[in-house]
Coordinates of C-alpha atoms in Angstrom, one line a residue:
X486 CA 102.3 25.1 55.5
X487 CA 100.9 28.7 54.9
X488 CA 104.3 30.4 55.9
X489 CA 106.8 28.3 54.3
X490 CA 104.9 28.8 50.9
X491 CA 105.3 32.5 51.7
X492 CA 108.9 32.0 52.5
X493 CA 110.0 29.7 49.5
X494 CA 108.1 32.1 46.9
X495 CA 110.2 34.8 47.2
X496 CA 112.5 33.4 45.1
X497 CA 112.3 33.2 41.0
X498 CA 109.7 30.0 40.5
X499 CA 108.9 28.1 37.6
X500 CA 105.4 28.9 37.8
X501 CA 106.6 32.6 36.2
X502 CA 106.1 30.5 32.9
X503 CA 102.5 29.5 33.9
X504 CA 99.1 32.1 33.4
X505 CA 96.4 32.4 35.6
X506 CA 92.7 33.8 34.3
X507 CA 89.9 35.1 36.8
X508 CA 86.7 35.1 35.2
X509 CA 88.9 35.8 32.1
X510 CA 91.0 38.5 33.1
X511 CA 94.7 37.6 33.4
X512 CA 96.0 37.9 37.3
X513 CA 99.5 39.5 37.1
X514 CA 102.3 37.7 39.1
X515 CA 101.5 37.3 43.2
X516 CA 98.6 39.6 42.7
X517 CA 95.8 39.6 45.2
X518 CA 92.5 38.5 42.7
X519 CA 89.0 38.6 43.1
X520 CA 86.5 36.1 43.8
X521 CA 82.9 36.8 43.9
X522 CA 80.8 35.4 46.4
X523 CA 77.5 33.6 45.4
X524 CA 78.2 33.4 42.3
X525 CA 80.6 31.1 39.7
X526 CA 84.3 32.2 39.2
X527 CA 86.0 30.4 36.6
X528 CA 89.6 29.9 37.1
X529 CA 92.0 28.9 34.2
X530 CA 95.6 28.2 34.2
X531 CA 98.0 27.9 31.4
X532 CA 100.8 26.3 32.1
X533 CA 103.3 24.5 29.8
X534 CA 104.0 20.8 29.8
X535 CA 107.5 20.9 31.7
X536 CA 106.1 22.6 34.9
X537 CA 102.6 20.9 35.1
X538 CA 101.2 17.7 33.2
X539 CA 98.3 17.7 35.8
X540 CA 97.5 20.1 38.6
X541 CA 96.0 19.6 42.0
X542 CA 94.2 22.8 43.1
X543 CA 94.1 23.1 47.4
X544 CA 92.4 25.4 49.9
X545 CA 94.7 26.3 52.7
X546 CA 93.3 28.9 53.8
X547 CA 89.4 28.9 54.0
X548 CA 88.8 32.4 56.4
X549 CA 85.6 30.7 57.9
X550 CA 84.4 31.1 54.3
X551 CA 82.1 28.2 52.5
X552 CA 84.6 27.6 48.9
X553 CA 82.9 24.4 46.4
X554 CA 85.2 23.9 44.0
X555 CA 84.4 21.9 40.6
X556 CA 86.2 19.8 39.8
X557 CA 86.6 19.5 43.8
X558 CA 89.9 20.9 45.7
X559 CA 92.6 18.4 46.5
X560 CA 92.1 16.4 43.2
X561 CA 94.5 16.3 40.1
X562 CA 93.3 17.9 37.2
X563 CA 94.1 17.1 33.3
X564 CA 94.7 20.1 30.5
X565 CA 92.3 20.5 28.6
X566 CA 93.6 22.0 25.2
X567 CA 96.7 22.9 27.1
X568 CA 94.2 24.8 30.0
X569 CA 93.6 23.6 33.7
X570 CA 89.7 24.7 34.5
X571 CA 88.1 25.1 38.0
X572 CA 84.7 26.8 38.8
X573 CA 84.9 27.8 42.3
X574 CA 82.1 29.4 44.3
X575 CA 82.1 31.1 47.3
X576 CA 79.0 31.4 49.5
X577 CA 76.7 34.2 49.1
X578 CA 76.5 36.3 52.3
X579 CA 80.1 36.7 53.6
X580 CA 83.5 38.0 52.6
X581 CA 86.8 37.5 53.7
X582 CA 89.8 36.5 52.6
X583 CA 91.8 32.5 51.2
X584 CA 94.3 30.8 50.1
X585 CA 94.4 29.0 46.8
X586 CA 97.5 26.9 45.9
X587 CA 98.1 24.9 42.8
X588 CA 100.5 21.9 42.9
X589 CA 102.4 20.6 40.2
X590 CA 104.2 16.8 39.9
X591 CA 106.8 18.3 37.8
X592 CA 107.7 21.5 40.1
X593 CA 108.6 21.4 43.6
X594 CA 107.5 24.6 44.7
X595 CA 103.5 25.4 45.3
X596 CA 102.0 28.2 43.6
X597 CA 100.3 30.1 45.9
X598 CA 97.8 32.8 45.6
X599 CA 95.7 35.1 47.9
X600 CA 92.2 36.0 46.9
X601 CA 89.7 38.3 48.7
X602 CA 85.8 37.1 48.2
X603 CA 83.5 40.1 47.9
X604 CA 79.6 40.7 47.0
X605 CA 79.6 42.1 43.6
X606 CA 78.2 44.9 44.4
X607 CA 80.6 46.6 46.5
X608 CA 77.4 48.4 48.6
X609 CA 77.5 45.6 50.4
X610 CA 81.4 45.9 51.3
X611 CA 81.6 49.3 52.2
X612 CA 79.5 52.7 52.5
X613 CA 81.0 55.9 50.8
X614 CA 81.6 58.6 53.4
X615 CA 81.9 62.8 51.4
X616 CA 83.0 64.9 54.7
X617 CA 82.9 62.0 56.9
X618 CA 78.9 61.7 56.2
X619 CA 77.2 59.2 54.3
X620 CA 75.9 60.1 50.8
X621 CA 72.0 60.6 52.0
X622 CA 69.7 58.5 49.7
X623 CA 69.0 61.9 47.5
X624 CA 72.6 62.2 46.8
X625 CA 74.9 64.4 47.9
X626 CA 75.4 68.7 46.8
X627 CA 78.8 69.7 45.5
X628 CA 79.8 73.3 45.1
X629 CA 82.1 74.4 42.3
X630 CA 85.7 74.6 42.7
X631 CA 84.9 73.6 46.6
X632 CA 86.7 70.1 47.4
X633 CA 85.5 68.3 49.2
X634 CA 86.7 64.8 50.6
X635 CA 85.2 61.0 49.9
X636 CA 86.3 58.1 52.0
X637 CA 84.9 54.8 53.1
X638 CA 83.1 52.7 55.8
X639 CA 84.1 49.4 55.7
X640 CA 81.3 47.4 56.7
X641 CA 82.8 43.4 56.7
X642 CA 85.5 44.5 58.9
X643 CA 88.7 45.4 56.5
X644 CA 88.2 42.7 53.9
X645 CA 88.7 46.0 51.6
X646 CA 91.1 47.5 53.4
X647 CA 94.2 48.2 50.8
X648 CA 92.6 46.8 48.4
X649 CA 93.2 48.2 45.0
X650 CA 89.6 50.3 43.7
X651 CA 89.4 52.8 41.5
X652 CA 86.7 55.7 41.5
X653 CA 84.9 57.6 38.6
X654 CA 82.6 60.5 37.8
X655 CA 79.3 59.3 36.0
X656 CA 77.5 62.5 34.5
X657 CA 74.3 62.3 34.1
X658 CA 73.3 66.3 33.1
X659 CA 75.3 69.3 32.3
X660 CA 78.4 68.3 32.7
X661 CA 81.5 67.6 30.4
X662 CA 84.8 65.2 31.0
X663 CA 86.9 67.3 33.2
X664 CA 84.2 68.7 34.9
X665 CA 84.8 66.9 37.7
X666 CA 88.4 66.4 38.9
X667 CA 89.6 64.1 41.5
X668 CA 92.9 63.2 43.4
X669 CA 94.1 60.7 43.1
X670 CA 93.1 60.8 39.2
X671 CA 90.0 59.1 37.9
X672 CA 89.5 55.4 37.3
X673 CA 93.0 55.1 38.7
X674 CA 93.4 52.4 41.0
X675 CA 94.5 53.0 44.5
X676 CA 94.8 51.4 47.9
X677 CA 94.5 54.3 49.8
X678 CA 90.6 54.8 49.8
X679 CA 90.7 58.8 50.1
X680 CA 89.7 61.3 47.0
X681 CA 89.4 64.8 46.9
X682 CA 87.2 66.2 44.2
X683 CA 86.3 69.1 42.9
X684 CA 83.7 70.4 40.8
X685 CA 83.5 72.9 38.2
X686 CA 82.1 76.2 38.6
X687 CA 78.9 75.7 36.6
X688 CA 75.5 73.5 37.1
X689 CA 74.9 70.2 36.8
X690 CA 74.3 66.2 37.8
X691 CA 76.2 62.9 38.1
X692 CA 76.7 59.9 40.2
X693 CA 80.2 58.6 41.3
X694 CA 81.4 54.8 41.0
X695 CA 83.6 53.0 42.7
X696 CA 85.0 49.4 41.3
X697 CA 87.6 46.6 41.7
X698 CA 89.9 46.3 38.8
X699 CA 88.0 45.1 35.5
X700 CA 84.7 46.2 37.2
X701 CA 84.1 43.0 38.8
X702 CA 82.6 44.6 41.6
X703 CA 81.2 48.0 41.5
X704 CA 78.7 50.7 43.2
X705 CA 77.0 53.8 42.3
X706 CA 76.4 56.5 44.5
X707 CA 72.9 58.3 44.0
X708 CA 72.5 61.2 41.9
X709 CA 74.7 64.2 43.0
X710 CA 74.1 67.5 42.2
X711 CA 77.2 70.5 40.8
X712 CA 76.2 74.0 41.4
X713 CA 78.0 77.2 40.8
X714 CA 79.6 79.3 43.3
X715 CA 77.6 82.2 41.5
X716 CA 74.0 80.9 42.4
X717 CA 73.6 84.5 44.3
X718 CA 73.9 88.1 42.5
X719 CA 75.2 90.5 45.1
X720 CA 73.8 94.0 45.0
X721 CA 75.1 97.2 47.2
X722 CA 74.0 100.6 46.7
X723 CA 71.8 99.8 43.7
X724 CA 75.0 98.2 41.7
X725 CA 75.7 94.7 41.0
X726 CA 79.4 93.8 42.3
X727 CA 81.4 91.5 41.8
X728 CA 82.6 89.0 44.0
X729 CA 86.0 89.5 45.9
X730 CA 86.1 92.7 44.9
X731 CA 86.7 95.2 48.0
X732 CA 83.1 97.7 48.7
X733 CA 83.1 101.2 49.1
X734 CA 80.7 102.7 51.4
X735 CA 80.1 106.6 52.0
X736 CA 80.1 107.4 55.3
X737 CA 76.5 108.4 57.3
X738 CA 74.5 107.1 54.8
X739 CA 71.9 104.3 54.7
X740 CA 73.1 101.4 52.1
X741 CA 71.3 98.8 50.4
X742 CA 72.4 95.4 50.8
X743 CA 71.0 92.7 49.0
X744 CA 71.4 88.6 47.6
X745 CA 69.6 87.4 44.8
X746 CA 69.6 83.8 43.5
X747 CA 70.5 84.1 39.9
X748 CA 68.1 81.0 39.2
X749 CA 65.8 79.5 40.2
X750 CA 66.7 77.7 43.3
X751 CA 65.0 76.4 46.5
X752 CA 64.0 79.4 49.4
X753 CA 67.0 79.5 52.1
X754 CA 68.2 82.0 54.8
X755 CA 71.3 83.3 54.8
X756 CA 72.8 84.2 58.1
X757 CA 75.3 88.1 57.9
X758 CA 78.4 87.9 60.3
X759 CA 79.9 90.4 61.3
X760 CA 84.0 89.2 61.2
X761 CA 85.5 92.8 62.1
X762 CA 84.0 95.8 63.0
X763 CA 84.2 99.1 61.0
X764 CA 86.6 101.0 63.2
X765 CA 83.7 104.2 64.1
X766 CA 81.0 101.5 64.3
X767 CA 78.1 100.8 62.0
X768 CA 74.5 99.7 62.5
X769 CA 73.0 96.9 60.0
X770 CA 69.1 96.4 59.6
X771 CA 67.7 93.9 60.4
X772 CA 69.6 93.1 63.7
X773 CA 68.4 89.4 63.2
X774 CA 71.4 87.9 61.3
X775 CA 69.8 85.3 60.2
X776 CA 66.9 86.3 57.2
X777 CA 65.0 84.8 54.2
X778 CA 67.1 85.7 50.7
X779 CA 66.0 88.7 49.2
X780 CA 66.1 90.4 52.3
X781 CA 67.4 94.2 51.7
X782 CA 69.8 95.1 54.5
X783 CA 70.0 98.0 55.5
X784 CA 73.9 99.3 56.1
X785 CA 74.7 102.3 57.9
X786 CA 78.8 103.1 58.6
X787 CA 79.0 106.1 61.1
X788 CA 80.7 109.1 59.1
X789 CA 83.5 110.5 62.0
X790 CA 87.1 110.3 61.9
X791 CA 87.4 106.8 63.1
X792 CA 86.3 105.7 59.5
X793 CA 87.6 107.8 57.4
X794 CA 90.8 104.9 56.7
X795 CA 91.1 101.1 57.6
X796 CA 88.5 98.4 56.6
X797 CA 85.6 95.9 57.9
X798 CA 84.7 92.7 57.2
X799 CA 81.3 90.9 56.6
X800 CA 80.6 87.0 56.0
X801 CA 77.5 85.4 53.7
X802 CA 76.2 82.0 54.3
X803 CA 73.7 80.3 53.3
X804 CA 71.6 77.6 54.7
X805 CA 70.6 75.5 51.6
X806 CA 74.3 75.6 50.5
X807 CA 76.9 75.0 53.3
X808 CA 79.8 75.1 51.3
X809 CA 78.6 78.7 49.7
X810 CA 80.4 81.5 52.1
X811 CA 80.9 85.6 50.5
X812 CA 83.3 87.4 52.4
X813 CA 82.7 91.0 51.9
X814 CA 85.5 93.6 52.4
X815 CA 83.8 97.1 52.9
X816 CA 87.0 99.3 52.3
X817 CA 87.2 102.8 53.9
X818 CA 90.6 104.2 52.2
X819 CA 89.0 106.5 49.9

């Protein structure tokens, strides 16, 4: 029965002239609608009087799901100030997906309409993944103008899958409209569940949401924190320098090398890498890598013909901020 509905719909119907309300919000035509499990959906057609006097409502497709319907499925229904009214509920505790179709004595083609039945409170539906981890409980730390990647889990197997949601920034502290970016855009509905946003490049909080059309099922994430890519001042030879700007040591001379946080922010190590070698060697003091910030390092590039031209390279991280890396070009053409 399922598949010849499917088949005969393809085709202009009569029920084109007919309006169909979930929970009040219209349902455009053959548009997959919501149902809320647990909880009363009210479902109103409009319909005029040459394509439906009366209406018999049917569940052909139940999806192991438990569906009341008052009045009940399979009767036929009288307008009510030209309106057909149902109250369905699903049962609370699983999702999946039916099929409603509405009959008509006038029309000889069904009206058939898929529905997916959801918690509101889409937690319950899926986890949201940022780098293929879970939000922890704390919420999640964003660096600005680092993107970074948010996907999801599905947990009732892929009830959600393509289905339309939409995702939005919530701040909470700091921030301004635009201060997070996403693509695809904000609150723009898509079926592909994969965002990439991006932060600003300055400090502060917000949560992300994530929501069916209308809102009629939504979740927050925790609070999530926006910092600033400049968190760290970095000083060489007594001068502040800016970043991505190329160093100059002197040869044979021992250089100060030093990162401090520009607020305050929690104690973390940052590890130095070496990514290429000065070309007449160098030493660097302390030979552990890895040291507490504020640690003053101690750079030493050997003064012989070797490096007296070319270049060497030195990487930053940072423990407490993973996304946080300095690349630091030590140019010797001078």
């Amino acid at each position: 029965m399922t598949t010849h509905l499917k088949n005969t719909l393809v085709a202009a119907s009569p029920w084109e002239q007919a309006t169909l309300l979930i929970n009040g919000k219209k349902v455009e035509w053959r548009a997959e609608f919501v149902l809320l499990r647990g909880q009363e959906n009210a479902v109103t057609v409009s319909a005029p009087p040459e394509i439906a006097g009366a209406i018999n409502l049917g569940l052909v497709e139940g999806g192991g799901l438990t569906i009341v319907a008052s009045p009940k499925f399979d009767g036929w229904v009288a307008p009510v100030n030209g309106k057909f009214n149902w109250k369905i509920t699903p049962g609370a505790g699983k999702s999946g997906r039916i099929t409603l179709v509405f009959f008509s004595r006038e029309v000889q083609v069904p009206w058939e309409h898929r529905s997916l039945v959801i918690s509101s409170n889409l937690a319950d539906e899926v986890r949201v993944l940022l780098g293929g981890v879970a939000i922890p409980p704390n919420g999640a730390d964003f660096m600005g103008e680092k993107t970074q990647t948010l996907t999801l889990d599905y947990l009732n197997a892929d009830v959600l899958k393509n289905a339309p949601l939409a995702l939005d920034a919530i701040l909470v502290t700091g921030l301004v409209p635009g201060d997070v970016k996403s693509v695809p855009t904000l609150k723009q509905l898509t079926t592909k569940h994969e965002w990439y946003l991006t932060g600003g490049n300055k400090n502060g909080t917000f949560r992300l949401k994530l929501s069916t059309e209308h809102d009629l099922a939504v979740m927050e994430t925790p609070t999530n924190r926006l910092q600033t890519s400049e968190i760290f001042e970095i000083w060489f030879d007594g001068v502040k320098r800016q970043p991505g700007l190329d160093l100059y040591p002197p040869l044979g001379k021992e250089l100060d090398l030093v990162f401090r946080p520009t607020s305050n922010i929690p104690t973390t190590r940052h590890t130095l890498s070496v990514v290429k070698e000065a070309p007449g060697g160098m030493t660097i003091i302390p030979t552990g890598n890895i040291q507490n910030i504020g640690t003053v390092w101690k750079l030493n590039v050997r003064d012989n013909n070797a490096n007296s031209s070319g270049f060497f390279l030195i990487a930053v991280t940072f423990e407490a901020y993973p996304d946080l890396r300095y690349d630091l070009r030590f140019n010797l053409d001078f």
